[in-house]
Amino acid sequence: MSPNLPTPPTPPTSLTSPDATQPLREPAASQAVLDSLAGVGQAQYVHEISVLREWLDATLLNGFPLRRTEIESWQAHTPFASALITLTQPAVFVELGTHKGDSYCAICETVQKRALPTQCVAVDCWQGDEHSGGYDDTVLKELRAHHDPLYARFSRLHQSFFDEAVAGFEDGSIDLLHIDGLHSEEAVLHDFETWKPKLSERAVVLFHDTQVHENDFGVFKVWSALSKNHPHFEFTHGNGLGVLAVGPNVPQAIKRLCALATSPSTQADAQTLRNTYEALGSSVLYQGRAQRLWRQADELWARTQTAESALDHTKQDDRNLWNRVQKAETDLAHFKEAHQAAWARIAKAEEDLQVYQSAHQEAWDRIRQAEDELTSMRELNTQLQERHEKLLKIAKPVLGL
């Protein structure tokens, strides 16, 4: 059987085939990045690394991924994933274990941007496991809300267990497989062996978390065994990502990539490539964190506006009472001053967000401090209301009310 997918986008005629010797390029952009690498003390021969240029050219055409959740470990690999899908152009891509969809949507976004002839399928039960933790159906609903309007024409979110979904694919039909489900050694090896008959002669398999050696993670053990028998390349950042060339006729870009890892004369080139993608991945991480901080700052400001509106309403309703209790008026003025000071700190935090690595923690601390002050002011407001009521009870007998 074939996966039940819509027709993928029609590739533009300007794209080269996945086996073409000339990579897809954006010379000015790639040259600028290579120049910057050389300028900060990287290997002076960086301009001569054809494999780095090939992958970097394909990466720079895609930019930051749209979807970045709080689960960051895969986000550091999205620049490489965009280049991988661009250079290999698989007919069918399958991801086993999608969760919130950072990796899957990054690949779908590249397929859409480049109009690649790729059908995409994400397979997951969306119930969680012992490593990711359990969760309810809101995770899948939220992912569908992002995914379906953008990628439903060539992509499908298939809610199923891996062993049940495998029957829906023809043998030899999958060009790119990403294994990222339960991370125990037995589960990873089982997933690989179960889906292996479905892999094509061009097949490449990705293994995430190859550098995690805790919490019963066994991906590194499976990777160690399989990489002895297949051409491969591994990135060590972002919990590790292994690229395994399983098919006998993988795309030329994959052959050149894997050759870097096996030849003693190209180890420096391989490390330069790893360092480059680690730097690009870090920029994705920090930009994503900045966006989340912006959203949190907006939410905090909305809460302060709500509090201010509630305060104004109370003042309007109890204008006569405020005239009698000058101390309460003074306290409220202090509240407003504290509120303005909190917003000033938030505004400063928003400016600091532009400096990802050096300033984002300081911005967090200021936002937390603003929230603490707002909570304290709300408690003070409640105390003031209680004082108003007590003063009103005292004033009524005196004034004959």
Coordinates of C-alpha atoms in Angstrom, one line a residue:
M1 CA 0.0 0.0 0.0
S2 CA 1.0 3.6 -0.5
P3 CA 0.5 6.3 2.2
N4 CA -2.7 8.2 1.7
L5 CA -1.2 11.6 0.9
P6 CA -2.2 14.5 -1.3
T7 CA 0.0 15.3 -4.3
P8 CA 3.2 17.0 -3.3
P9 CA 4.2 20.4 -4.7
T10 CA 5.5 20.6 -8.2
P11 CA 9.3 21.4 -8.0
P12 CA 10.4 24.5 -9.8
T13 CA 12.5 24.0 -12.9
S14 CA 15.4 26.0 -11.3
L15 CA 16.1 23.3 -8.8
T16 CA 18.7 20.7 -9.5
S17 CA 18.2 17.0 -9.0
P18 CA 19.3 15.4 -5.6
D19 CA 22.1 13.6 -7.4
A20 CA 23.4 16.7 -9.3
T21 CA 27.0 17.5 -8.8
Q22 CA 26.3 21.2 -8.5
P23 CA 24.5 22.2 -5.3
L24 CA 21.7 24.7 -5.0
R25 CA 23.4 28.0 -4.2
E26 CA 23.1 31.5 -2.9
P27 CA 26.7 32.6 -3.4
A28 CA 26.6 36.0 -1.7
A29 CA 25.0 34.7 1.4
S30 CA 27.2 31.5 1.7
Q31 CA 30.4 33.6 1.0
A32 CA 29.5 36.0 3.7
V33 CA 29.1 33.2 6.3
L34 CA 32.3 31.5 5.2
D35 CA 34.2 34.8 5.4
S36 CA 32.8 35.4 8.9
L37 CA 34.0 31.9 9.9
A38 CA 37.5 32.6 8.7
G39 CA 37.5 36.0 10.3
V40 CA 36.9 34.7 13.8
G41 CA 39.8 32.3 13.8
Q42 CA 38.3 29.2 12.1
A43 CA 40.4 27.1 9.7
Q44 CA 41.8 29.3 7.0
Y45 CA 41.0 26.7 4.3
V46 CA 37.3 27.0 4.9
H47 CA 36.8 28.5 1.4
E48 CA 38.1 25.2 -0.1
I49 CA 35.6 22.9 1.7
S50 CA 33.3 22.0 -1.2
V51 CA 31.0 19.8 1.1
L52 CA 30.6 22.6 3.6
R53 CA 29.7 25.1 0.8
E54 CA 27.3 22.6 -0.7
W55 CA 25.4 22.1 2.6
L56 CA 25.7 25.7 3.7
D57 CA 24.3 27.0 0.4
A58 CA 21.2 24.8 0.8
T59 CA 20.8 25.8 4.4
L60 CA 20.9 29.6 3.9
L61 CA 18.0 29.6 1.5
N62 CA 15.5 28.6 4.3
G63 CA 15.9 30.9 7.3
F64 CA 14.5 30.4 10.8
P65 CA 11.7 27.7 11.1
L66 CA 8.2 29.0 11.8
R67 CA 7.5 26.4 14.6
R68 CA 9.6 26.4 17.7
T69 CA 8.1 25.1 20.9
E70 CA 9.6 25.0 24.3
I71 CA 11.1 21.6 23.4
E72 CA 14.5 22.8 22.1
S73 CA 16.6 19.7 21.6
W74 CA 15.8 19.2 17.9
Q75 CA 15.6 22.9 17.1
A76 CA 19.4 23.1 16.9
H77 CA 19.3 20.6 14.0
T78 CA 16.7 22.4 11.9
P79 CA 19.3 24.2 9.7
F80 CA 20.8 20.9 8.8
A81 CA 17.4 19.3 8.3
S82 CA 16.4 22.0 5.8
A83 CA 19.6 21.4 3.8
L84 CA 19.2 17.6 4.0
I85 CA 15.7 17.7 2.6
T86 CA 16.8 20.2 -0.1
L87 CA 19.8 18.3 -1.3
T88 CA 18.2 14.8 -1.1
Q89 CA 14.6 15.6 -2.2
P90 CA 13.1 12.3 -1.0
A91 CA 10.0 11.0 -2.6
V92 CA 8.7 10.0 0.9
F93 CA 9.8 11.2 4.3
V94 CA 8.5 9.5 7.4
E95 CA 9.1 10.6 11.0
L96 CA 8.5 8.1 13.9
G97 CA 7.9 10.1 17.0
T98 CA 6.8 13.7 16.4
H99 CA 5.4 15.0 19.7
K100 CA 5.0 18.8 19.2
G101 CA 6.4 18.7 15.7
D102 CA 9.5 21.0 15.8
S103 CA 11.6 18.7 13.6
Y104 CA 8.7 17.6 11.4
C105 CA 7.3 21.0 10.7
A106 CA 10.8 22.4 9.9
I107 CA 11.2 19.8 7.2
C108 CA 7.6 20.4 5.9
E109 CA 8.4 24.1 5.8
T110 CA 11.4 23.5 3.6
V111 CA 9.4 21.2 1.3
Q112 CA 6.8 23.9 0.9
K113 CA 9.3 26.8 0.4
R114 CA 11.3 24.8 -2.2
A115 CA 8.2 23.1 -3.7
L116 CA 10.0 19.8 -3.4
P117 CA 8.4 16.6 -4.7
T118 CA 8.2 15.1 -1.2
Q119 CA 5.3 13.3 0.6
C120 CA 5.6 13.7 4.3
V121 CA 4.1 11.5 7.1
A122 CA 4.4 11.9 10.8
V123 CA 3.6 8.8 12.8
D124 CA 3.0 9.1 16.5
C125 CA 0.4 7.9 19.0
W126 CA 0.4 11.4 20.6
Q127 CA 0.0 9.8 24.1
G128 CA 3.6 10.2 25.3
D129 CA 6.0 7.6 26.7
E130 CA 8.3 7.0 29.6
H131 CA 10.9 9.4 28.2
S132 CA 8.7 12.2 26.9
G133 CA 6.1 11.8 29.6
G134 CA 2.3 11.4 29.1
Y135 CA 0.1 14.1 27.7
D136 CA -3.5 14.5 26.4
D137 CA -5.0 15.2 23.0
T138 CA -4.3 19.0 23.2
V139 CA -0.8 18.4 21.9
L140 CA -2.0 16.9 18.7
K141 CA -4.8 19.4 18.3
E142 CA -2.4 22.3 18.7
L143 CA 0.0 20.7 16.2
R144 CA -2.8 20.2 13.7
A145 CA -3.9 23.9 14.0
H146 CA -0.4 24.9 12.9
H147 CA 0.3 22.1 10.4
D148 CA -2.9 21.5 8.5
P149 CA -3.4 25.0 7.0
L150 CA 0.2 25.1 5.8
Y151 CA 1.2 21.6 4.8
A152 CA -1.9 19.4 4.5
R153 CA -1.5 19.3 0.7
F154 CA 1.6 17.1 0.9
S155 CA 1.8 16.1 4.5
R156 CA -0.2 13.9 6.9
L157 CA -0.2 13.5 10.7
H158 CA -0.9 9.8 11.2
Q159 CA -2.0 9.0 14.8
S160 CA -0.9 5.4 15.3
F161 CA 1.6 3.1 17.0
F162 CA 4.7 2.5 14.8
D163 CA 4.1 -1.2 14.5
E164 CA 0.6 -0.6 13.2
A165 CA 1.5 2.1 10.8
V166 CA 4.3 0.2 9.0
A167 CA 1.8 -1.8 7.0
G168 CA 0.6 1.3 5.3
F169 CA 3.8 1.7 3.3
E170 CA 5.1 -0.3 0.4
D171 CA 8.5 -2.0 0.7
G172 CA 11.3 0.1 -0.7
S173 CA 9.2 3.3 -0.7
I174 CA 10.8 5.5 2.0
D175 CA 13.8 7.6 1.1
L176 CA 14.2 9.4 4.4
L177 CA 13.3 8.0 7.8
H178 CA 13.6 9.8 11.1
I179 CA 13.5 7.6 14.2
D180 CA 12.7 9.6 17.4
G181 CA 10.2 7.5 19.4
L182 CA 10.9 5.7 22.6
H183 CA 14.6 6.0 23.2
S184 CA 15.5 2.7 24.9
E185 CA 18.0 0.5 23.1
E186 CA 15.4 -2.2 22.5
A187 CA 12.8 0.2 21.2
V188 CA 15.1 2.1 18.8
L189 CA 16.6 -1.2 17.3
H190 CA 13.1 -2.6 17.0
D191 CA 11.9 0.5 15.1
F192 CA 14.8 0.3 12.8
E193 CA 14.5 -3.4 12.0
T194 CA 10.7 -3.1 11.6
W195 CA 10.8 -0.2 9.2
K196 CA 14.0 -1.4 7.4
P197 CA 12.1 -3.3 4.6
K198 CA 10.3 -0.1 3.8
L199 CA 13.5 1.8 3.0
S200 CA 14.4 2.5 -0.6
E201 CA 17.8 2.2 -2.3
R202 CA 18.3 5.9 -1.7
A203 CA 17.3 5.6 2.0
V204 CA 18.8 7.8 4.7
V205 CA 17.9 7.2 8.4
L206 CA 18.2 9.9 11.1
F207 CA 18.6 9.0 14.7
H208 CA 18.2 11.8 17.3
D209 CA 19.7 11.8 20.8
T210 CA 22.8 9.8 19.9
Q211 CA 24.8 11.8 22.5
V212 CA 22.4 11.1 25.5
H213 CA 23.8 8.5 27.9
E214 CA 21.2 8.8 30.8
N215 CA 17.6 8.0 31.7
D216 CA 17.7 4.6 30.0
F217 CA 18.4 6.2 26.6
G218 CA 20.0 3.7 24.3
V219 CA 20.1 5.4 21.0
F220 CA 23.9 5.8 21.3
K221 CA 24.3 2.0 21.6
V222 CA 22.2 1.4 18.5
W223 CA 24.0 4.1 16.6
S224 CA 27.4 2.7 17.6
A225 CA 26.4 -0.7 16.2
L226 CA 24.8 0.4 13.0
S227 CA 27.4 3.0 12.1
K228 CA 30.0 0.3 11.9
N229 CA 28.2 -1.2 8.9
H230 CA 26.9 1.9 7.1
P231 CA 28.4 5.2 5.9
H232 CA 27.4 7.8 8.4
F233 CA 27.9 11.2 9.8
E234 CA 27.1 12.4 13.4
F235 CA 26.5 15.9 14.8
T236 CA 27.2 16.0 18.6
H237 CA 25.3 19.2 19.4
G238 CA 21.6 19.2 20.2
N239 CA 21.7 15.9 22.0
G240 CA 23.3 14.4 18.9
L241 CA 22.0 13.6 15.5
G242 CA 23.1 10.6 13.5
V243 CA 22.8 10.4 9.7
L244 CA 23.0 6.8 8.5
A245 CA 23.3 6.0 4.7
V246 CA 21.4 2.7 4.6
G247 CA 20.5 2.5 0.9
P248 CA 23.2 1.4 -1.6
N249 CA 22.4 4.4 -3.9
V250 CA 22.0 7.3 -1.5
P251 CA 22.2 10.9 -3.0
Q252 CA 25.6 12.2 -3.9
A253 CA 25.4 14.9 -1.2
I254 CA 25.0 12.2 1.5
K255 CA 27.9 10.2 0.1
R256 CA 30.1 13.3 0.2
L257 CA 28.9 14.1 3.7
C258 CA 29.6 10.6 5.1
A259 CA 33.0 10.5 3.4
L260 CA 34.1 13.4 5.6
A261 CA 33.6 11.2 8.7
T262 CA 35.6 8.2 7.4
S263 CA 38.7 9.7 5.8
P264 CA 41.5 10.8 8.2
S265 CA 42.4 13.6 5.8
T266 CA 39.0 15.2 6.1
Q267 CA 38.5 15.1 9.9
A268 CA 39.2 18.8 10.2
D269 CA 36.6 19.5 7.4
A270 CA 34.1 17.3 9.2
Q271 CA 34.6 19.2 12.5
T272 CA 34.3 22.5 10.7
L273 CA 30.9 21.3 9.3
R274 CA 29.8 20.3 12.7
N275 CA 30.9 23.6 14.2
T276 CA 29.1 25.5 11.5
Y277 CA 25.8 23.7 12.0
E278 CA 26.1 24.0 15.8
A279 CA 26.5 27.8 15.4
L280 CA 23.5 28.0 13.0
G281 CA 21.5 25.8 15.4
S282 CA 22.3 28.1 18.3
S283 CA 21.0 31.1 16.4
V284 CA 17.7 29.2 15.9
L285 CA 17.6 28.4 19.6
Y286 CA 18.2 31.9 20.7
Q287 CA 15.9 33.5 18.2
G288 CA 13.1 31.1 19.4
R289 CA 13.8 31.9 23.0
A290 CA 13.6 35.6 22.2
Q291 CA 10.2 35.1 20.5
R292 CA 8.8 33.2 23.5
L293 CA 10.1 36.0 25.9
W294 CA 8.4 38.6 23.7
R295 CA 5.1 36.7 23.9
Q296 CA 5.4 36.3 27.7
A297 CA 6.2 40.1 28.0
D298 CA 3.0 40.8 26.0
E299 CA 1.0 38.5 28.2
L300 CA 2.4 40.2 31.3
W301 CA 1.6 43.7 29.9
A302 CA -2.0 42.5 29.1
R303 CA -2.4 41.4 32.7
T304 CA -1.2 44.8 34.0
Q305 CA -3.6 46.5 31.7
T306 CA -6.4 44.4 33.1
A307 CA -5.4 45.2 36.7
E308 CA -5.2 48.9 35.8
S309 CA -8.7 48.8 34.3
A310 CA -10.1 47.0 37.3
L311 CA -8.5 49.7 39.5
D312 CA -10.0 52.5 37.5
H313 CA -13.4 50.9 37.7
T314 CA -13.1 50.6 41.5
K315 CA -12.0 54.3 41.8
Q316 CA -15.0 55.4 39.7
D317 CA -17.5 53.4 41.8
D318 CA -16.1 54.5 45.1
R319 CA -15.1 58.1 44.4
N320 CA -16.7 59.5 47.6
L321 CA -14.9 56.9 49.7
W322 CA -11.5 57.7 48.1
N323 CA -12.0 61.4 49.1
R324 CA -12.3 60.4 52.8
V325 CA -9.3 58.0 53.0
Q326 CA -6.2 60.0 52.0
K327 CA -3.9 57.2 53.0
A328 CA -5.6 54.9 50.6
E329 CA -5.2 57.5 47.9
T330 CA -1.5 57.7 48.6
D331 CA -1.1 53.9 48.6
L332 CA -2.8 53.8 45.2
A333 CA -0.5 56.4 43.8
H334 CA 2.4 54.2 45.0
F335 CA 0.8 51.3 43.2
K336 CA 0.7 53.2 40.0
E337 CA 4.3 54.3 40.4
A338 CA 5.3 50.7 41.0
H339 CA 3.3 49.6 38.0
Q340 CA 5.1 52.2 35.8
A341 CA 8.4 51.0 37.1
A342 CA 7.5 47.4 36.3
W343 CA 6.6 48.3 32.7
A344 CA 9.9 50.2 32.4
R345 CA 11.7 47.0 33.4
I346 CA 9.7 45.0 30.9
A347 CA 10.4 47.5 28.1
K348 CA 14.1 47.2 29.0
A349 CA 13.8 43.5 28.9
E350 CA 12.2 43.7 25.4
E351 CA 15.2 45.6 24.1
D352 CA 17.6 43.1 25.7
L353 CA 15.9 40.3 24.0
Q354 CA 17.7 41.3 20.8
V355 CA 21.0 40.1 22.4
Y356 CA 20.2 36.4 22.5
Q357 CA 23.0 34.8 24.5
S358 CA 24.2 37.6 26.6
A359 CA 20.9 39.2 27.8
H360 CA 18.0 36.8 27.7
Q361 CA 18.5 35.5 31.3
E362 CA 18.6 39.1 32.7
A363 CA 15.4 39.8 30.8
W364 CA 13.8 36.8 32.4
D365 CA 14.8 37.9 35.9
R366 CA 13.3 41.4 35.3
I367 CA 10.0 39.9 34.0
R368 CA 9.8 37.6 37.0
Q369 CA 10.5 40.6 39.3
A370 CA 7.8 42.6 37.6
E371 CA 5.3 39.7 38.1
D372 CA 6.3 39.5 41.8
E373 CA 5.7 43.2 42.2
L374 CA 2.4 43.0 40.5
T375 CA 1.3 40.2 42.8
S376 CA 2.4 42.2 45.8
M377 CA 0.5 45.2 44.6
R378 CA -2.7 43.1 44.0
E379 CA -2.3 41.9 47.6
L380 CA -1.9 45.5 48.7
N381 CA -5.0 46.5 46.8
T382 CA -7.0 43.8 48.6
Q383 CA -5.8 45.0 51.9
L384 CA -6.8 48.5 51.0
Q385 CA -10.3 47.3 50.1
E386 CA -10.5 45.8 53.6
R387 CA -9.3 49.0 55.2
H388 CA -12.0 51.0 53.2
E389 CA -14.7 48.7 54.5
K390 CA -13.5 49.1 58.1
L391 CA -13.2 52.9 57.8
L392 CA -16.7 53.0 56.2
K393 CA -18.1 51.1 59.2
I394 CA -16.4 53.6 61.6
A395 CA -17.5 56.6 59.6
K396 CA -21.2 55.7 59.3
P397 CA -22.1 56.1 63.0
V398 CA -20.0 59.3 63.3
L399 CA -21.6 60.9 60.3
G400 CA -25.1 59.6 61.1
L401 CA -25.2 57.6 57.9

